[in-house]
Amino acid sequence: SLPGGTKLCFGAFVENRLMGALTLGVGPIEAHSLVEGAHRDDCVTLTRLWLSDELPGNSESRVIGVVMRALRRHTTLRFVLSYADPEMGHIGVIYQATGWHYTGLSQATPLYDLGDGRARHGRTLGHSFGTHSVEYLKSCGVPVKLVTRGPKFRYLYAIDPDVVSRITVPVLPYPKKET
């Protein structure tokens, strides 16, 4: 699925065949506050990364590296955020392998079920209905329910090396998979 708020899309091709995709877009409203002096236009969030299982090992790291170099050369972006969802068994191994800074846990944000059992992000509701207000949606006859979820591991990639010294939250040791 293509997340609402997508700003940039990259394809990973082998010859003429699309073998993967990476999207970057709008993240949390205050994401830029993770870096002192940053503005909303200074950052994006990695919102999707998919690569075919047919690609060789470490392809995710290679694709991320190519995209980050392209952002450095062709944009004014200063940093990228991404999240790894522990509820899905993810700890951010790819981000750790590619030198991202681990900055702790995100705020837990709910998802929304519109009565079909499928959980949706609040931004998706905002794009579809103009709001993610449960009260308003219920008043319009939409059978919406909140789906609680926990926080995610948050990672920051500094496109601009000066960003590293301006990170406003502690940079922590990488989380490890529990055994």
XYZ file of C-alpha atoms in Angstrom:
179
model
C 0.000 0.000 0.000
C 1.120 3.568 -0.611
C 0.993 5.554 2.621
C -0.768 8.922 2.727
C 1.708 11.783 2.764
C 4.199 10.059 0.443
C 6.720 12.549 -0.974
C 9.352 10.417 -2.728
C 9.275 6.932 -4.270
C 12.230 4.844 -5.422
C 12.191 1.620 -7.377
C 14.805 -1.125 -7.286
C 15.136 -2.583 -10.772
C 17.011 -5.543 -12.173
C 17.127 -4.867 -15.913
C 13.514 -3.857 -16.686
C 11.959 -5.680 -13.743
C 10.794 -3.876 -10.600
C 12.195 -5.897 -7.704
C 11.573 -3.499 -4.842
C 10.321 -0.137 -3.679
C 11.164 2.401 -0.998
C 8.931 5.352 -0.116
C 9.602 8.417 1.985
C 6.958 10.741 3.313
C 5.498 12.841 6.020
C 6.150 11.458 9.473
C 5.040 12.563 12.908
C 4.114 16.258 13.046
C 6.931 17.114 15.467
C 9.587 14.816 13.977
C 11.842 17.733 13.127
C 12.110 18.591 16.844
C 14.454 15.594 17.246
C 17.157 17.861 15.803
C 17.869 21.298 17.280
C 17.147 24.064 14.775
C 15.529 21.742 12.227
C 12.372 22.607 10.285
C 9.626 20.316 8.954
C 11.158 20.437 5.458
C 14.472 19.087 6.783
C 13.251 15.533 7.320
C 11.155 12.715 5.929
C 10.206 9.299 7.238
C 10.981 6.020 5.511
C 7.432 4.726 5.219
C 7.812 1.562 3.130
C 10.626 -0.749 2.115
C 9.908 -3.893 0.154
C 12.358 -6.009 -1.812
C 11.744 -9.262 -3.627
C 13.053 -12.391 -1.931
C 14.712 -13.147 -5.272
C 17.321 -10.452 -4.565
C 20.594 -11.433 -2.878
C 21.319 -10.982 0.828
C 22.094 -7.452 2.027
C 20.016 -5.931 -0.788
C 18.076 -3.857 1.753
C 21.325 -2.278 2.975
C 22.443 -1.580 -0.598
C 19.122 0.016 -1.568
C 19.051 2.181 1.558
C 22.636 3.284 0.866
C 21.850 4.228 -2.742
C 18.744 6.177 -1.675
C 20.543 8.041 1.134
C 23.351 9.066 -1.262
C 20.743 10.269 -3.779
C 19.014 12.316 -1.072
C 22.354 13.870 -0.079
C 23.144 14.825 -3.692
C 19.721 15.871 -4.969
C 17.689 17.260 -2.039
C 18.017 19.693 0.849
C 16.868 17.040 3.351
C 19.014 16.819 6.475
C 17.793 13.587 8.070
C 15.470 10.620 7.698
C 13.502 8.817 10.403
C 12.299 5.256 10.400
C 10.579 2.939 12.820
C 10.845 -0.769 13.560
C 7.765 -2.425 15.037
C 8.550 -4.845 17.880
C 4.971 -6.171 17.700
C 5.922 -7.496 14.245
C 9.176 -8.959 15.589
C 11.300 -6.146 14.133
C 14.118 -4.417 16.011
C 15.673 -2.473 13.142
C 18.503 -4.807 12.139
C 18.739 -3.142 8.702
C 18.976 0.329 10.271
C 21.633 -0.913 12.667
C 23.613 -2.437 9.789
C 23.458 0.797 7.789
C 24.565 3.151 10.566
C 21.345 4.795 11.708
C 21.198 6.313 15.201
C 18.823 4.609 17.621
C 16.916 7.307 19.533
C 14.614 5.257 21.733
C 10.948 4.408 21.528
C 8.306 6.394 19.694
C 5.061 7.460 21.265
C 2.455 4.727 21.033
C -0.255 5.763 18.585
C -3.491 3.887 18.001
C -4.727 2.416 14.766
C -8.371 2.500 13.670
C -10.668 -0.367 12.665
C -13.645 0.683 10.518
C -15.557 -2.484 11.301
C -13.797 -4.709 8.771
C -11.054 -5.963 11.086
C -8.337 -4.067 9.185
C -6.247 -1.643 11.244
C -5.529 1.733 9.612
C -3.237 4.614 10.519
C -4.840 7.880 11.638
C -3.282 9.647 8.638
C -5.133 7.244 6.326
C -8.431 8.168 8.004
C -7.531 11.831 7.717
C -6.972 11.479 3.976
C -10.173 9.433 3.508
C -12.562 11.230 5.873
C -10.884 14.551 6.656
C -10.489 13.545 10.316
C -9.520 10.686 12.594
C -11.864 11.808 15.375
C -13.580 8.679 16.682
C -16.517 10.717 18.014
C -17.076 12.468 14.688
C -16.788 9.285 12.634
C -19.234 7.474 14.942
C -21.677 10.401 14.652
C -21.548 9.899 10.860
C -22.365 6.200 11.223
C -18.831 4.892 10.700
C -18.328 1.893 13.060
C -14.820 2.900 14.136
C -12.859 1.310 17.000
C -9.434 2.181 18.369
C -6.808 -0.537 18.133
C -4.107 0.004 20.734
C -0.498 -0.766 19.956
C 2.825 -0.240 21.635
C 5.668 2.117 20.786
C 8.157 1.384 18.009
C 11.942 1.562 17.893
C 12.909 4.944 16.369
C 15.958 5.410 14.146
C 17.485 8.567 12.644
C 19.796 8.702 9.620
C 21.851 11.893 9.309
C 22.101 12.917 5.662
C 23.812 16.102 6.851
C 26.630 15.078 9.256
C 26.065 18.270 11.322
C 22.723 16.799 12.426
C 24.423 14.239 14.692
C 25.644 16.846 17.194
C 22.207 18.498 17.232
C 20.046 15.465 18.099
C 17.859 16.539 21.034
C 17.205 13.081 22.485
C 19.734 10.544 23.745
C 21.358 8.318 21.134
C 21.188 4.880 22.712
C 22.774 1.471 22.179
C 20.940 -0.591 19.594
C 18.182 -2.854 20.893
C 18.918 -6.552 20.574
C 16.538 -9.383 19.874
C 15.425 -11.105 23.062
C 16.419 -14.735 23.276
